[in-house]
Every structure is written in structure tokens, then in C-alpha cells.
XYZ file of C-alpha atoms in Angstrom:
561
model
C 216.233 86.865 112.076
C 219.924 86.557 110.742
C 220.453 90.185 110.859
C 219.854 90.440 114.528
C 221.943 87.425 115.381
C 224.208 88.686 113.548
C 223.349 92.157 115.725
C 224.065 90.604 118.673
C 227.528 88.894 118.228
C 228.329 92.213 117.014
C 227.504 93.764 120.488
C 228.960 90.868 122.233
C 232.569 91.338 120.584
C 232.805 94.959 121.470
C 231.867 94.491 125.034
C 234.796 92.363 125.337
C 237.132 93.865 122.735
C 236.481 97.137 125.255
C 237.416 95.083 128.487
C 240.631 93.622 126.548
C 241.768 97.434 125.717
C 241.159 98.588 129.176
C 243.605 95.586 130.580
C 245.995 96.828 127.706
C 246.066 100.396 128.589
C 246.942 99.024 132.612
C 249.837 96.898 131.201
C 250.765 97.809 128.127
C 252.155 100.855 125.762
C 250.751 102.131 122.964
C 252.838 101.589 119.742
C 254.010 104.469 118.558
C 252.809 106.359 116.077
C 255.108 107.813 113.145
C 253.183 110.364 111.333
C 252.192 111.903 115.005
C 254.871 113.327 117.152
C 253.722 114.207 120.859
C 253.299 117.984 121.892
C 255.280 117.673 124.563
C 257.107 114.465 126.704
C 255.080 112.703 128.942
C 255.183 113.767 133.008
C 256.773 111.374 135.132
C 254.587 109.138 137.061
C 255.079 110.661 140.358
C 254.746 114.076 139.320
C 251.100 115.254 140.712
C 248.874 116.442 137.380
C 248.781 120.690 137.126
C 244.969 121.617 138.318
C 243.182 123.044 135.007
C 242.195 126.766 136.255
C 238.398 127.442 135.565
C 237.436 131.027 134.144
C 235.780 133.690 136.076
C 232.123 132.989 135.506
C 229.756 136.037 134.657
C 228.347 136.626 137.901
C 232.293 136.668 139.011
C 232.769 139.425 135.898
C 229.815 141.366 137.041
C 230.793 141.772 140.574
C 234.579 142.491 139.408
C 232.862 145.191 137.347
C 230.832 146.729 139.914
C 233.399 147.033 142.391
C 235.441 148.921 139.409
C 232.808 151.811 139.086
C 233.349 154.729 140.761
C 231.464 156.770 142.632
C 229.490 153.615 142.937
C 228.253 154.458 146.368
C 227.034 157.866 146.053
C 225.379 157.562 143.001
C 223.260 154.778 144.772
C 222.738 156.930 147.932
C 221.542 160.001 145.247
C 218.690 157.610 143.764
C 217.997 155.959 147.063
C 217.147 159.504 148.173
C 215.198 160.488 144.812
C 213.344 157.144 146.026
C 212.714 158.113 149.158
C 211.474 161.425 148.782
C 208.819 159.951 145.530
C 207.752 157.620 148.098
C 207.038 160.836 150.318
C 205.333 162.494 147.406
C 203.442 159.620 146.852
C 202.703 159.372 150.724
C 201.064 162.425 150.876
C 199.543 162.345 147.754
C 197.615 159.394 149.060
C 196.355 160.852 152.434
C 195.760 164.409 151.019
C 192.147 164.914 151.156
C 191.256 161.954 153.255
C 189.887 161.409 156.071
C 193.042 159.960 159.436
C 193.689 156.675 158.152
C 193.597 153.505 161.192
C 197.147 151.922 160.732
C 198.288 148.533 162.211
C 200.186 149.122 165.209
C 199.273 153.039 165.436
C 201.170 154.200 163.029
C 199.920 157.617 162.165
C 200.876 159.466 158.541
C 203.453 161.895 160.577
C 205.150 159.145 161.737
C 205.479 157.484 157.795
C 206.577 161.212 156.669
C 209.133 161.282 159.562
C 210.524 158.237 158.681
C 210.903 158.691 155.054
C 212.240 162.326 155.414
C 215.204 161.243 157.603
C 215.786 158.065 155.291
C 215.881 160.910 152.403
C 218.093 162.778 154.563
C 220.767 159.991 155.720
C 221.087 158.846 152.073
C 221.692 162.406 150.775
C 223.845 162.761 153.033
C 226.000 160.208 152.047
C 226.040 161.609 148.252
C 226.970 165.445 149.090
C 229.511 164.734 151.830
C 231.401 162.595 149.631
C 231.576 165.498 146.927
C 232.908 167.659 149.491
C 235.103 165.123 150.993
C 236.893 164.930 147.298
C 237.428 168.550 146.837
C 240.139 168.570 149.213
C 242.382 166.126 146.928
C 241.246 168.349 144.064
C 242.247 171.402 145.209
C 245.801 169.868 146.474
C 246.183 169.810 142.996
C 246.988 173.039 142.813
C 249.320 175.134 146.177
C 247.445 175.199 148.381
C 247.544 175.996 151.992
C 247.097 172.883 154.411
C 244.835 174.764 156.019
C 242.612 174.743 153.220
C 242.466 170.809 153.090
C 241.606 170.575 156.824
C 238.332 173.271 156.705
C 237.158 171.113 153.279
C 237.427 167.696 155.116
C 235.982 169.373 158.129
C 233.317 170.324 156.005
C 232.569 167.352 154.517
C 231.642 165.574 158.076
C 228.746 168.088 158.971
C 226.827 170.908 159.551
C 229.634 172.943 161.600
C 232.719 172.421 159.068
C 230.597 173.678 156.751
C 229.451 177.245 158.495
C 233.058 177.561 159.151
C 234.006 176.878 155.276
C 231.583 179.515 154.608
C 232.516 182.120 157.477
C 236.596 181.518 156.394
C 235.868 181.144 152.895
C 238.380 178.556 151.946
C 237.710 176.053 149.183
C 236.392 178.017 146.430
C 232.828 178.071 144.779
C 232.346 174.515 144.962
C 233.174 173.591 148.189
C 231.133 176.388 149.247
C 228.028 175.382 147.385
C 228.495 171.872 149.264
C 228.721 173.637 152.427
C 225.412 175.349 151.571
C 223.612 171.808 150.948
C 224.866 170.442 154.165
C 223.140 173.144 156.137
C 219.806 173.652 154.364
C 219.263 170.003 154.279
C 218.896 170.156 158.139
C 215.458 171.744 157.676
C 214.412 168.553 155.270
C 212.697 166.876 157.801
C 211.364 169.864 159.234
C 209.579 170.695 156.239
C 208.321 167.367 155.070
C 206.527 167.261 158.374
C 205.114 171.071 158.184
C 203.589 169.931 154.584
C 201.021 167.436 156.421
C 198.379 169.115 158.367
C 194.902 168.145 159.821
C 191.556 169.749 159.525
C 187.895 169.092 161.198
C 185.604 168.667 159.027
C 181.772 167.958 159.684
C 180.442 164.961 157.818
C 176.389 163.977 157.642
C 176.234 160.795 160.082
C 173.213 159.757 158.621
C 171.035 159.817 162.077
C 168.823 162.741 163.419
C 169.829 165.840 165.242
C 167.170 167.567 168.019
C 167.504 170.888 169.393
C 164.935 171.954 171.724
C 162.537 175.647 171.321
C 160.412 177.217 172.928
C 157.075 178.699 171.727
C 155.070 179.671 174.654
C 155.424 181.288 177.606
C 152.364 180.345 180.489
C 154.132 180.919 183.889
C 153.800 177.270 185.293
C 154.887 178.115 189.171
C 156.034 180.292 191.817
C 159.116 182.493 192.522
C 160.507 183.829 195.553
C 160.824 187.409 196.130
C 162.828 189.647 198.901
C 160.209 189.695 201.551
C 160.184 186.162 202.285
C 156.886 185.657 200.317
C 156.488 184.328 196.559
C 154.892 185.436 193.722
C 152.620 183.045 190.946
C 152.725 183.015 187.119
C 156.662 182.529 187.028
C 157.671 179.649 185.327
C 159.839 177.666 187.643
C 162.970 177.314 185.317
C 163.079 180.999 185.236
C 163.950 181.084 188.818
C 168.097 180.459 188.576
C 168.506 182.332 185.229
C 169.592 185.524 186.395
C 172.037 184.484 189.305
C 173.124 182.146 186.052
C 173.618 185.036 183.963
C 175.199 187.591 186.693
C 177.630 184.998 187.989
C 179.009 184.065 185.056
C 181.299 186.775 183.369
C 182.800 185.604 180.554
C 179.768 185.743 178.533
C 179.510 181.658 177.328
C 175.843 181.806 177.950
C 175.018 182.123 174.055
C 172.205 180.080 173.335
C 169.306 181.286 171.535
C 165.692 180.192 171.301
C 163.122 180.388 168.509
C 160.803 182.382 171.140
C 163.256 184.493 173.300
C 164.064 187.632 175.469
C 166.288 190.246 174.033
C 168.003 192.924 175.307
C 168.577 196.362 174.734
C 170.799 198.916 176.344
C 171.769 202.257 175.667
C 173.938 204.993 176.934
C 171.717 207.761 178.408
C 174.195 209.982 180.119
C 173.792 212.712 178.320
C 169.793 212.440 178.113
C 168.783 212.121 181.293
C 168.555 214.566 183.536
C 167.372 215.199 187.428
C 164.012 216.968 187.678
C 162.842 218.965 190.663
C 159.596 218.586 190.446
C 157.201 214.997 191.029
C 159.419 212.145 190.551
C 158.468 210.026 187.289
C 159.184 206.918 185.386
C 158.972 206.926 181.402
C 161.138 205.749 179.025
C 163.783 207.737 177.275
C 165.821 205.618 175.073
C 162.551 203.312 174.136
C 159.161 204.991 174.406
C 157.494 203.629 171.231
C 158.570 199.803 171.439
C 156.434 196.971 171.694
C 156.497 193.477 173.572
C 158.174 194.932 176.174
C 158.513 192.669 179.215
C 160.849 195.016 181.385
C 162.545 197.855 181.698
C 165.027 199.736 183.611
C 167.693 202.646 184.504
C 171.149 201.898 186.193
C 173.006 205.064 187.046
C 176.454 204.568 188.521
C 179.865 206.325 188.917
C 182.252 206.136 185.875
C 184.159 203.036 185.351
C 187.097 202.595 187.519
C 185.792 205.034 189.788
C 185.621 203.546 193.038
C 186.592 204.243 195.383
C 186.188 207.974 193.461
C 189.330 209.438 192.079
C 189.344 213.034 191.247
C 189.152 214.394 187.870
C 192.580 216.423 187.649
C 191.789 218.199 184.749
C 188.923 220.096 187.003
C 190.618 220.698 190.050
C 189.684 223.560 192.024
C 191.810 223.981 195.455
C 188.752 226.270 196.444
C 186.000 223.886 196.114
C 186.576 220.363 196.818
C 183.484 218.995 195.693
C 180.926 218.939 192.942
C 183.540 219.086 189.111
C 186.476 218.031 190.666
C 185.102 214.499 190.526
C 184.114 212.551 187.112
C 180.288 212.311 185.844
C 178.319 209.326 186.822
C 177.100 207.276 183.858
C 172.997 205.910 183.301
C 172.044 203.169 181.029
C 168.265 202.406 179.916
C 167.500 198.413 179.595
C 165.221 196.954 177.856
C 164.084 193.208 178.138
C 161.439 192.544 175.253
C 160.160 189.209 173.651
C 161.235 188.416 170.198
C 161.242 185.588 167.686
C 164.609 184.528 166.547
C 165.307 182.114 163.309
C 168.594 180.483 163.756
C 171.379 177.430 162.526
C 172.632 175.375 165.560
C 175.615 172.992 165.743
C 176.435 170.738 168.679
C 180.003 170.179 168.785
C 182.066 168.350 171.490
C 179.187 168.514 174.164
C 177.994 172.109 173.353
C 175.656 173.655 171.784
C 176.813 176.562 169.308
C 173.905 178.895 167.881
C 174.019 181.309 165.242
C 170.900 183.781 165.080
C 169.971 184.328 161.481
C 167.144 187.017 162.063
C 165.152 188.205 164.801
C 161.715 189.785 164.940
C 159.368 191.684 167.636
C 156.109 192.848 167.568
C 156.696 196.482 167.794
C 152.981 197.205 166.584
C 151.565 195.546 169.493
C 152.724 198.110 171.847
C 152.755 197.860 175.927
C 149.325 195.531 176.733
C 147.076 196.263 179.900
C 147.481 193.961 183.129
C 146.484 190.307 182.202
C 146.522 190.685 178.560
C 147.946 188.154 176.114
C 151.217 189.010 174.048
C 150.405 186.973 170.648
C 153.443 187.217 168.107
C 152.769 185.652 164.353
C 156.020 186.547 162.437
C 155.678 186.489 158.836
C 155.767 182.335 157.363
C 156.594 180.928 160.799
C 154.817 179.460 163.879
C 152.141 181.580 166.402
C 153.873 182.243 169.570
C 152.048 183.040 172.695
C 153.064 185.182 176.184
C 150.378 184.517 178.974
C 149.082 187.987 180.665
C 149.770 186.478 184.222
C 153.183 184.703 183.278
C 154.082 188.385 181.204
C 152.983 190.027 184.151
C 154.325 188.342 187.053
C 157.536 188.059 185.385
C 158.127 191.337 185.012
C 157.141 191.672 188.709
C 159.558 189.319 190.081
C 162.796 190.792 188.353
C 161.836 194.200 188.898
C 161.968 192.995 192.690
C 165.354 191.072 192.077
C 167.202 194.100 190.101
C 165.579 197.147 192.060
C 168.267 198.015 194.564
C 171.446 200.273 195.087
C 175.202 199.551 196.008
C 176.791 202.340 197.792
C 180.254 203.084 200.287
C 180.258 205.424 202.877
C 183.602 206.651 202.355
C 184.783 208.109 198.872
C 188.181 206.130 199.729
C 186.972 203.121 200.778
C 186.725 199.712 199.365
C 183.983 198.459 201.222
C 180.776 198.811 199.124
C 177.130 198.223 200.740
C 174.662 196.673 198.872
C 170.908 195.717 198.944
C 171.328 192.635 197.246
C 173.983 189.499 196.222
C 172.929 190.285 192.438
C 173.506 194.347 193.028
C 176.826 193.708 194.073
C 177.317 192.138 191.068
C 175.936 195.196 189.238
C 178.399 197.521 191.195
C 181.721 195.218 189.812
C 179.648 195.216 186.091
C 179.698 198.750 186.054
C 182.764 199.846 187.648
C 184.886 197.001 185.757
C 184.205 198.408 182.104
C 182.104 200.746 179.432
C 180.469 197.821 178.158
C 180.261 196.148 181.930
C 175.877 196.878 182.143
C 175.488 195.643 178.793
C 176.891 192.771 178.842
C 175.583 191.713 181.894
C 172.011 192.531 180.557
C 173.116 190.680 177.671
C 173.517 187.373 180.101
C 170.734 188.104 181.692
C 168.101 187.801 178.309
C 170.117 184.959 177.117
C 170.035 182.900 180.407
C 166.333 183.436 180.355
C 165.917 182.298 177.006
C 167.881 179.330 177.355
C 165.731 178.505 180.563
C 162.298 178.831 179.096
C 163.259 176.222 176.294
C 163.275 173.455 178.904
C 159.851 174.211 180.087
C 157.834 171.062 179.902
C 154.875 172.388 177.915
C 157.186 173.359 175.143
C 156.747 171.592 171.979
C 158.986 169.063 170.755
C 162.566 169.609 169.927
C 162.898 170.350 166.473
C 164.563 167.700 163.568
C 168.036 168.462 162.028
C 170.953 166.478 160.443
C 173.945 164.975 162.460
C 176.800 165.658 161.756
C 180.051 164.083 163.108
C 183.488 165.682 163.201
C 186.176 163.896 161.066
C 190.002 164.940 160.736
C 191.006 165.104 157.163
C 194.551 165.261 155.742
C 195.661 168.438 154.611
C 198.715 168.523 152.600
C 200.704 172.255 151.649
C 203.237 171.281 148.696
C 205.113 174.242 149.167
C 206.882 172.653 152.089
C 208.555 170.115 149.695
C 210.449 172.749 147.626
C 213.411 172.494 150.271
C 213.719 168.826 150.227
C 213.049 169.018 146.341
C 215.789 171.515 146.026
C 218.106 169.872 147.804
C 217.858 166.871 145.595
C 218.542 168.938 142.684
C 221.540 170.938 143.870
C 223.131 168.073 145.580
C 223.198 166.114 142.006
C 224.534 169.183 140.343
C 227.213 169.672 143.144
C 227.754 166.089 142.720
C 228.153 165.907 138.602
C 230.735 168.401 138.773
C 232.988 166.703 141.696
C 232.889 163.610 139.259
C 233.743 165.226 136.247
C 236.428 167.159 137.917
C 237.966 164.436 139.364
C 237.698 162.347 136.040
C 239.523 165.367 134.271
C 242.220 165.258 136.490
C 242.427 161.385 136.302
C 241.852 160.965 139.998
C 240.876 158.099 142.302
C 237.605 159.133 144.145
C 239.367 158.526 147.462
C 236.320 161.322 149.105
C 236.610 161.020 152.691
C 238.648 157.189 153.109
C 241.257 157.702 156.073
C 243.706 155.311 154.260
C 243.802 157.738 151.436
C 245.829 159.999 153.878
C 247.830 156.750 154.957
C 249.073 155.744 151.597
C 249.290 158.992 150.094
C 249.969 161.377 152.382
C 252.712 163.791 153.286
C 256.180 162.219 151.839
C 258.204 163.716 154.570
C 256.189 164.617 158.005
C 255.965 168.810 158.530
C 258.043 169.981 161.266
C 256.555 172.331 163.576
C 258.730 175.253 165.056
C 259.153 174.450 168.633
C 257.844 171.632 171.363
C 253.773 172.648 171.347
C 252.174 170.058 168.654
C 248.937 171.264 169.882
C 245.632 171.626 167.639
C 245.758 175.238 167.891
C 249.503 175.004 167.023
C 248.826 172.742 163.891
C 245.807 174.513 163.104
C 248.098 178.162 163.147
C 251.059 176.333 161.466
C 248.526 174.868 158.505
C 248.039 178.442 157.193
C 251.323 179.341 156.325
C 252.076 175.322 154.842
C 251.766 175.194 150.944
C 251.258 171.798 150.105
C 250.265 169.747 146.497
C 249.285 166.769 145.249
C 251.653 165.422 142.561
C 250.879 162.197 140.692
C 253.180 159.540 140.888
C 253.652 155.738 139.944
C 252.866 154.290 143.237
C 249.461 156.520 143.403
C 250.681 159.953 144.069
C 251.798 162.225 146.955
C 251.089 165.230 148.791
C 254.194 167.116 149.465
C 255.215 170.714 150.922
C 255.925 173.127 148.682
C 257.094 176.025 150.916
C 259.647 174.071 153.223
């Protein structure tokens, strides 16, 4: 208990012996000191006390530092490029292969590969023109004409200086290899977006395909015929097939059925021949085929024909008819039932069929009136022709495509024919060679395609769906421009820097006050009153001018004046 009473009046005294030597330092001066002798007298009272000046702190030394590096801005712009065109790599790296990806606001990948091709580009840019904008102070190191210095500079602002660097050839190797990389790297975008490409690709959608066949032929209806009258056993949905198949010449009408009509046509021009006896009808290009349903002859003039134009290779002045005019032509036709095995794919509304086989009954051979054509291909289906339906069928189209087209006058244009679907025959044949078969061609397909939408055909038979998806496709070898470019513009860029170290330059590059502060000592006097462009421009050829290093930074003077 003593020693903390005697603590306290211990902490007592100094808390006033500390307020006593405060009032003593207001009033009073301390005595002096003999051993210790002051540094230095004391200020005056009314002299204000000298501010104590901090030190730079270390960001302050940093920043100092970075604004001391040279070349500080291309480098930067180099690997902000090199950044740029990874990112691109890595861009298409990602939507190579893969299906069109949904972006927020529609962005779509060619817009992305646009954007980071022309950052690539501006930042290049920046790295190579600066090269090229110091060559001019490194050449003016050396005489040089002024000339010279104006096409590098020139160059070093685009595309144009640098064809006409390259057309003049001023500058040396250097300068013209940064020419170079100015113009090829206006194709960098170009490329980058040639390297991204779409394809449509067909994808299982998980759901059920049908595609409808036919299988049996039983001539559910009527059909008209040219005397006003109609005949029975013709299925209905036969009835519009051939004006289908006639009117439509471009030959779309590819569809095929498991149970179809085929066609066959052949050339018989030089087979046929007129007889002078009894007039007959037997088949000359097909007189041992089976499950035949119709058949026909079409003799016409040669194509192009009419109105006739004489054969000039068999003119006779004498005789003005018979040779001098060109041989007709005769085709055979043959319509016959078959059974076709085929792949279909419905794409974007239509129906696209590929016919992997196709077989006919050829042992079966022509059947009497009313008889039944029965077809059982080998591991497939039986497929069945009613004798009325065969019958009448072949009936009704014998009536639609008997008839003749004709003109009264060799020079006329005006053709006369017995029917809407002869006419048609007429254009067939006089249009081209292949003109017949290919409208018997549309003829067997239209009623095949028909005759699947029968209503006693079975039902339509079960595939996959498919549904079309666009896929990126990317081709690398576009990049090998951009990728290049990158590499030579670094290499064009080392050697400025090292250049310009070696000669203990200032990377001044393209800075207008670089001209300003170290320009021409004395101004260059042109020879008379025209201080034109083309008058500096012709007066900067014969001007020798260098650079020579001074105290206050250097100066470019004339050499030849």
C-alpha cells in the first residue's frame, strides 16, 4: 500500500513539473549549455519556418520511370495486338464445330471476329507506323535528300505513302519492309472474317418422320376423255398428272414412290421405217418387256426445225424438195410399273427423294384384258395393279397423247394442233434432243407422285426427323496474314529500336514538335516566287540535308546550299 502512494505522488509531481516547463519554455530561455554549441544561430522570430520538402513516394518513382521508357507506346500497342488477335484465336476456337450460338443483344460470331480484327488492326497500326515514322530521323543521319524524309513520313501515315515509297524507292530496305506491312495489313480484317464460315448440318430431332407410298393401284373413279364422255377404273388423282407434268418444264417433279410408273424412251430414227403394205403397231425398241402399262411413238421434225430450214449441205437447185430438208426424228415410250426402294429427306417444305434401286416384273409379260398385274420383289411388300384400273388407264392416256401438231406453211409460225397437251409435245420436241424424254420423264413421275395420295394406300411409312442446324466452320489458313503481320511488324519494329538506340536517338517517330524544335536551322530558300507543293516537292530532290547532334537536341541542316 506504501508503494502505490508513493506511485501516485510520483505521477502527481510530473503532471505539474510538465505544466511548470511548458510556462518556462513561453517565458523563459534555456540556460546555455557549454559542452554543446548550436549548429547554426537561431532564425529571427518573424522569419516564416522553411517548409521541409517530402520525397517522391514510389508510386511518384514508378510513374517518373514509365514516362522515361521509350518506345513505351508501341511496345504496348504490339502486345495489345498479340492480345487481340489470341482473343480471335481463341474466338474461333470456341465456335469451331458448334452449332450458331444465341448472343444477348444479337450479336452474331462475325460480328465478335469483326470487332476484334479491326481492334488488332488499329493497335498494329500504331506499332509499325511509328517504326516508319522514325526512319526518317535515322536516315537524316546520313545526306540525304529532303525528298527522302517527306516520302518516309508520308509513308508512315498510311496505305498510299507507302505504295509510293515502294513505286519511288526511297528509304532503303527498312522503310520499304514497313511500307510492305502497312499495305498487307489492310486485308487483316478481310481474312479474319473469310476464316469463319457456316454449314447445314442435319441433326436427329428426336420425333418421327412420315412419308407417304403407294402399294396398290385399283382405279377408284372416272376420267374424262375427248369426246365429252368419261371412262371408269381411273383413279381420280390421276386425272391432273399429266397437264402437271407437261406444264411444268423445268423438271422439279422428282418424287418417287415405292410402287411407281417409269419411263422409257429411246431414239428410233434410224429403226423405224415406213411400210407400204397393212399399217401395224408393234414395238421396236421394247418387244420383250413386261408390266407394261403404255406405250407409244412420237415422230417429229428435227429440233429447231420449225418452221423447216433447209439442210444446206444437200441443196439441190433442181429439186426443191425431198433431201434438201433435215430428217424427222421418232422416239418409242414406254410407261411400265415398277417397284422402287428409296431414302427421302424433307428439307425446307420439300420433299427430296433419292431412288436406291428399282425393279419390274419383266417375266410377267403383257396380261390379257382384265387381268391382275401382281409384283412381289425379292424381301419386300406384294404390290397389286387392278385389270380394270391397268386397263382403263392405259385407255385414257392413249386418248389424251394420241394426236398430231402440224403448220400449213413450211415458213410459218402458226402450228395446228389436236390438243392443249400436243402443243406442248410440238415445243418438247422442237426445243431440244432430249425435249420427248424429258417430258415423258414428267409425265411417269407426276403419275407416281399422284397415286401415293390415293386414299386406299397404306399408311405413310416411319422415319427419323431430322432438323437443319448451322454449325461453325472455321479455315485457319485465313489467319496466316494477320499472324504474319504480327510477326514482321515486331521484327520491323526491333530493328527501328535498336537502330535508333545505336545512334543514341530520341524516338521522336512521327511528333510534329520534333520538326518544331529541331528542324531546319536556317529555312531553305526556294528559287523564285511559286512556294507551291509541286514546287517544294521538285525543289526537295535536289536538297541534301542531315541531322547533326547538338547540345540543345540536335539539328537538321542543308548540306548542299
Amino acid at each position: 500500500m506504501a508503494e502505490n502512494h508513493e506511485l501516485r505522488d510520483l505521477e502527481g509531481q510530473s503532471a505539474e513539473h510538465d505544466r511548470e516547463h511548458l510556462l518556462r519554455d513561453e517565458h523563459e530561455e534555456s540556460p546555455p549549455n557549454p559542452d554543446h554549441r548550436p549548429a547554426s544561430p537561431i532564425p529571427p522570430p518573424d522569419k516564416a519556418p522553411t517548409p521541409r520538402v517530402q520525397p517522391p513516394s514510389r508510386r511518384q518513382h514508378l510513374r517518373s520511370g514509365w514516362h522515361s521508357i521509350a518506345w513505351k507506346v508501341e511496345v504496348s500497342s504490339w502486345i495489345a495486338s498479340a492480345s487481340c488477335f489470341i482473343a480471335l484465336v481463341i474466338a474461333l476456337r470456341v465456335f469451331d464445330g458448334h452449332p450458331l450460338p444465341q448472343l444477348k443483344f444479337g450479336i452474331t460470331p462475325n460480328a465478335i471476329v469483326q470487332i476484334l480484327s479491326t481492334l488488332c488492326e488499329f493497335f498494329l497500326e500504331i506499332s509499325y507506323g511509328s517504326g516508319v515514322g522514325q526512319l526518317k530521323w535515322l536516315n537524316a543521319l546520313q545526306k540525304t535528300p529532303l525528298a527522302d524524309f517527306h516520302t518516309i513520313d508520308e509513308a508512315s501515315r498510311g496505305a498510299w505513302g507507302s505504295v509510293v515509297l515502294i513505286a519511288s524507292r526511297r528509304g532503303g530496305l527498312v522503310a520499304a519492309l514497313g511500307a510492305f506491312i502497312t499495305i498487307v495489313a489492310l486485308g487483316i480484317g478481310t481474312f479474319a472474317q473469310q476464316a469463319l464460315n457456316y454449314d447445314t448440318i442435319y441433326t436427329a430431332s428426336g420425333g418421327n418422320a412420315l412419308m407417304p407410298i403407294a402399294q396398290y393401284m385399283n382405279g377408284v373413279g372416272s376420267a374424262p376423255i375427248d369426246n365429252g364422255g368419261t371412262i371408269q377404273g381411273v383413279d381420280s388423282v390421276l386425272t391432273s398428272a399429266p397437264y402437271l407434268a407437261f406444264y411444268n418444264p423445268s423438271g422439279e417433279m422428282n418424287n418417287q414412290v415405292d410402287f411407281a410408273i417409269t419411263n422409257g424412251v429411246v431414239n428410233v430414227t434410224t429403226t423405224i421405217a415406213a411400210s407400204n403394205g397393212i399399217y401395224g403397231w408393234d414395238s421396236v425398241a421394247f418387244p420383250h418387256n413386261g408390266s407394261v402399262l403404255l406405250s407409244a411413238f412420237a415422230v417429229a421434225a428435227a429440233p429447231g426445225t420449225i418452221p423447216e430450214q433447209p439442210d444446206q449441205t444437200k441443196f439441190d437447185p433442181d429439186e426443191m424438195v425431198g433431201d434438201m430438208y433435215a430428217a424427222p426424228v421418232a422416239f418409242e415410250c414406254m410407261l411400265q410399273f415398277c417397284v422402287r426402294n428409296m431414302s427421302a429427306v424433307f428439307v425446307n417444305g420439300t420433299l427430296r427423294e433419292t431412288v436406291t434401286s428399282t425393279w419390274t416384273n419383266e417375266t410377267q409379260g403383257t396380261l390379257p384384258q382384265y387381268e391382275h398385274y401382281t409384283f412381289r420383289p425379292p424381301h419386300s411388300n406384294e404390290f397389286r395393279v387392278l385389270g380394270i384400273s391397268k386397263d382403263s388407264t392405259a385407255d385414257w392416256l392413249n386418248s389424251l397423247l394420241e394426236g398430231s401438231a402440224y403448220s400449213a406453211d413450211v415458213d410459218s409460225l402458226e402450228v395446228a394442233t389436236s390438243s392443249d397437251l400436243m402443243r406442248m409435245v410440238r415445243i418438247a420436241m422442237n426445243s431440244s434432243e432430249t425435249g420427248f424424254p424429258d417430258l415423258m420423264d414428267n409425265l411417269a413421275n407426276s403419275l407416281s407422285l399422284s397415286l401415293r395420295s390415293a386414299s386406299y394406300q397404306p399408311s405413310p411409312t416411319h422415319g427419323k426427323a431430322f432438323s437443319p442446324i448451322s454449325h461453325a466452320v472455321v479455315t485457319w489458313e485465313w489467319l496466316i496474314l494477320p499472324a504474319f503481320e504480327l510477326v514482321a511488324s515486331l521484327v520491323f519494329l526491333v530493328i527501328v529500336m535498336m537502330r535508333t538506340r545505336k545512334a543514341g536517338l530520341v524516338p521522336w517517330t512521327n511528333n510534329i514538335l520534333a520538326v518544331f524544335f529541331h528542324g531546319f536551322d536556317q529555312r531553305p530558300i526556294i528559287d523564285g516566287a511559286d512556294e507551291s507543293e509541286t514546287a517544294m516537292e521538285k525543289e526537295s530532290d535536289g536538297l541534301l540535308v542531315q541531322f547533326q547532334a547538338r547540345e540543345e537536341g540536335g539539328r537538321i541542316i542543308t548540306v548542299n546550299r
